[in-house]
């Protein structure tokens, strides 16, 4: 089992920045592919970004490419999402996810991830 706890959400003006963190406990963090999803009110959950076990490979949704950066610190069992140039359409609950399959293949479906955090709210005002 892996427990995931997100933090760092909040209210920010358009154009601002936030940094989300995801602290993991349980199994060996460095064996898991990690990622972020988000869900806006009335919309389906969507993929945001993913990172390989080493942190050397990343993948982003087109909607956040160039603005968001995913990273991880395996020594601290923590993953991050640096969000810059935020837009009102980035408003959503952001979820940290983990997949026990350590192979690096692009996983953009929510059904490909085994573990989920409770989510943290990000609100971007215009």
Tab-separated table of C-alpha atoms in Angstrom:
chain	number	residue	atom	x	y	z
A	1	UNK	CA	0.000	0.000	0.000
A	2	UNK	CA	1.042	3.555	-0.695
A	3	UNK	CA	-0.477	6.552	1.039
A	4	UNK	CA	-0.388	9.850	-0.809
A	5	UNK	CA	-1.005	13.243	0.752
A	6	UNK	CA	-1.172	16.399	-1.342
A	7	UNK	CA	-0.513	19.915	-0.113
A	8	UNK	CA	0.129	23.380	-1.489
A	9	UNK	CA	-3.203	24.174	-3.078
A	10	UNK	CA	-4.909	27.507	-2.612
A	11	UNK	CA	-6.256	30.631	-4.237
A	12	UNK	CA	-4.080	32.563	-6.670
A	13	UNK	CA	-4.622	35.253	-9.264
A	14	UNK	CA	-4.279	34.533	-12.953
A	15	UNK	CA	-0.635	34.668	-13.968
A	16	UNK	CA	0.516	33.573	-10.542
A	17	UNK	CA	2.268	30.426	-9.364
A	18	UNK	CA	1.702	27.580	-6.953
A	19	UNK	CA	3.749	24.555	-5.996
A	20	UNK	CA	1.954	21.364	-5.097
A	21	UNK	CA	3.613	18.628	-3.085
A	22	UNK	CA	2.734	14.985	-2.714
A	23	UNK	CA	4.191	13.123	0.247
A	24	UNK	CA	4.200	9.344	-0.038
A	25	UNK	CA	4.487	6.698	2.635
A	26	UNK	CA	4.251	2.952	2.665
A	27	UNK	CA	6.002	1.035	-0.064
A	28	UNK	CA	9.244	2.102	-1.693
A	29	UNK	CA	8.487	5.440	-3.324
A	30	UNK	CA	11.286	5.196	-5.859
A	31	UNK	CA	9.678	2.105	-7.443
A	32	UNK	CA	6.540	3.961	-8.511
A	33	UNK	CA	5.731	6.000	-11.559
A	34	UNK	CA	4.027	9.119	-10.223
A	35	UNK	CA	1.706	11.688	-11.694
A	36	UNK	CA	-0.927	14.357	-11.297
A	37	UNK	CA	-4.526	14.478	-12.435
A	38	UNK	CA	-7.105	17.201	-11.961
A	39	UNK	CA	-10.857	17.517	-11.973
A	40	UNK	CA	-12.745	20.739	-12.509
A	41	UNK	CA	-16.383	21.153	-11.444
A	42	UNK	CA	-18.701	19.412	-13.876
A	43	UNK	CA	-15.829	17.966	-15.885
A	44	UNK	CA	-14.146	14.607	-16.128
A	45	UNK	CA	-10.894	13.908	-14.389
A	46	UNK	CA	-7.966	14.658	-16.710
A	47	UNK	CA	-4.292	13.826	-16.889
A	48	UNK	CA	-1.843	16.615	-16.077
A	49	UNK	CA	1.666	15.160	-15.867
A	50	UNK	CA	3.661	12.026	-15.086
A	51	UNK	CA	7.236	11.281	-14.081
A	52	UNK	CA	9.359	8.147	-14.278
A	53	UNK	CA	10.795	6.391	-11.225
A	54	UNK	CA	14.178	8.099	-11.628
A	55	UNK	CA	12.692	11.470	-12.511
A	56	UNK	CA	14.580	11.483	-15.786
A	57	UNK	CA	11.506	11.253	-17.992
A	58	UNK	CA	8.339	13.327	-17.873
A	59	UNK	CA	5.153	13.703	-19.861
A	60	UNK	CA	2.644	16.570	-19.859
A	61	UNK	CA	-0.820	17.290	-21.101
A	62	UNK	CA	-0.769	19.812	-23.937
A	63	UNK	CA	-2.831	22.219	-21.853
A	64	UNK	CA	-0.058	22.619	-19.249
A	65	UNK	CA	3.074	22.058	-21.312
A	66	UNK	CA	5.538	24.903	-20.875
A	67	UNK	CA	3.789	26.186	-17.737
A	68	UNK	CA	3.893	23.239	-15.303
A	69	UNK	CA	6.910	21.226	-14.184
A	70	UNK	CA	6.721	17.858	-12.464
A	71	UNK	CA	9.621	16.646	-10.334
A	72	UNK	CA	10.381	14.204	-7.544
A	73	UNK	CA	12.821	13.768	-4.695
A	74	UNK	CA	13.110	10.063	-3.965
A	75	UNK	CA	15.209	10.699	-0.869
A	76	UNK	CA	12.291	12.647	0.603
A	77	UNK	CA	9.520	10.433	-0.814
A	78	UNK	CA	7.977	13.542	-2.308
A	79	UNK	CA	6.745	14.631	-5.709
A	80	UNK	CA	6.098	18.211	-6.815
A	81	UNK	CA	4.136	20.125	-9.399
A	82	UNK	CA	5.366	23.647	-10.038
A	83	UNK	CA	2.577	25.584	-11.713
A	84	UNK	CA	3.400	28.904	-13.353
A	85	UNK	CA	1.371	31.321	-15.481
A	86	UNK	CA	-1.804	29.943	-13.988
A	87	UNK	CA	-5.088	30.477	-15.803
A	88	UNK	CA	-8.671	30.387	-14.520
A	89	UNK	CA	-9.163	27.177	-16.491
A	90	UNK	CA	-6.537	25.526	-14.278
A	91	UNK	CA	-9.020	25.706	-11.396
A	92	UNK	CA	-9.624	22.157	-10.210
A	93	UNK	CA	-8.970	19.618	-7.508
A	94	UNK	CA	-5.489	18.223	-8.125
A	95	UNK	CA	-4.765	14.591	-7.321
A	96	UNK	CA	-1.453	12.876	-6.777
A	97	UNK	CA	-1.294	9.363	-8.251
A	98	UNK	CA	1.093	6.418	-8.204
A	99	UNK	CA	1.478	3.301	-10.313
A	100	UNK	CA	3.261	0.205	-9.024
A	101	UNK	CA	4.380	-0.686	-12.549
A	102	UNK	CA	7.797	0.982	-12.716
A	103	UNK	CA	8.161	0.741	-16.504
A	104	UNK	CA	8.139	4.083	-18.302
A	105	UNK	CA	5.250	4.058	-20.708
A	106	UNK	CA	2.915	6.998	-21.093
A	107	UNK	CA	-0.027	6.605	-18.780
A	108	UNK	CA	-2.700	9.226	-19.300
A	109	UNK	CA	-5.749	7.243	-18.197
A	110	UNK	CA	-6.849	7.451	-14.590
A	111	UNK	CA	-7.447	3.703	-14.673
A	112	UNK	CA	-3.733	3.034	-15.119
A	113	UNK	CA	-2.825	4.308	-11.652
A	114	UNK	CA	-3.154	2.188	-8.535
A	115	UNK	CA	-3.081	4.789	-5.787
A	116	UNK	CA	-4.674	8.201	-5.353
A	117	UNK	CA	-4.422	10.987	-2.836
A	118	UNK	CA	-7.415	12.869	-1.468
A	119	UNK	CA	-6.794	15.919	-3.627
A	120	UNK	CA	-5.984	19.569	-3.057
A	121	UNK	CA	-8.026	22.487	-4.369
A	122	UNK	CA	-6.433	24.997	-6.719
A	123	UNK	CA	-8.469	28.088	-7.552
A	124	UNK	CA	-7.268	30.663	-10.054
A	125	UNK	CA	-9.142	33.947	-10.093
A	126	UNK	CA	-9.339	36.154	-13.167
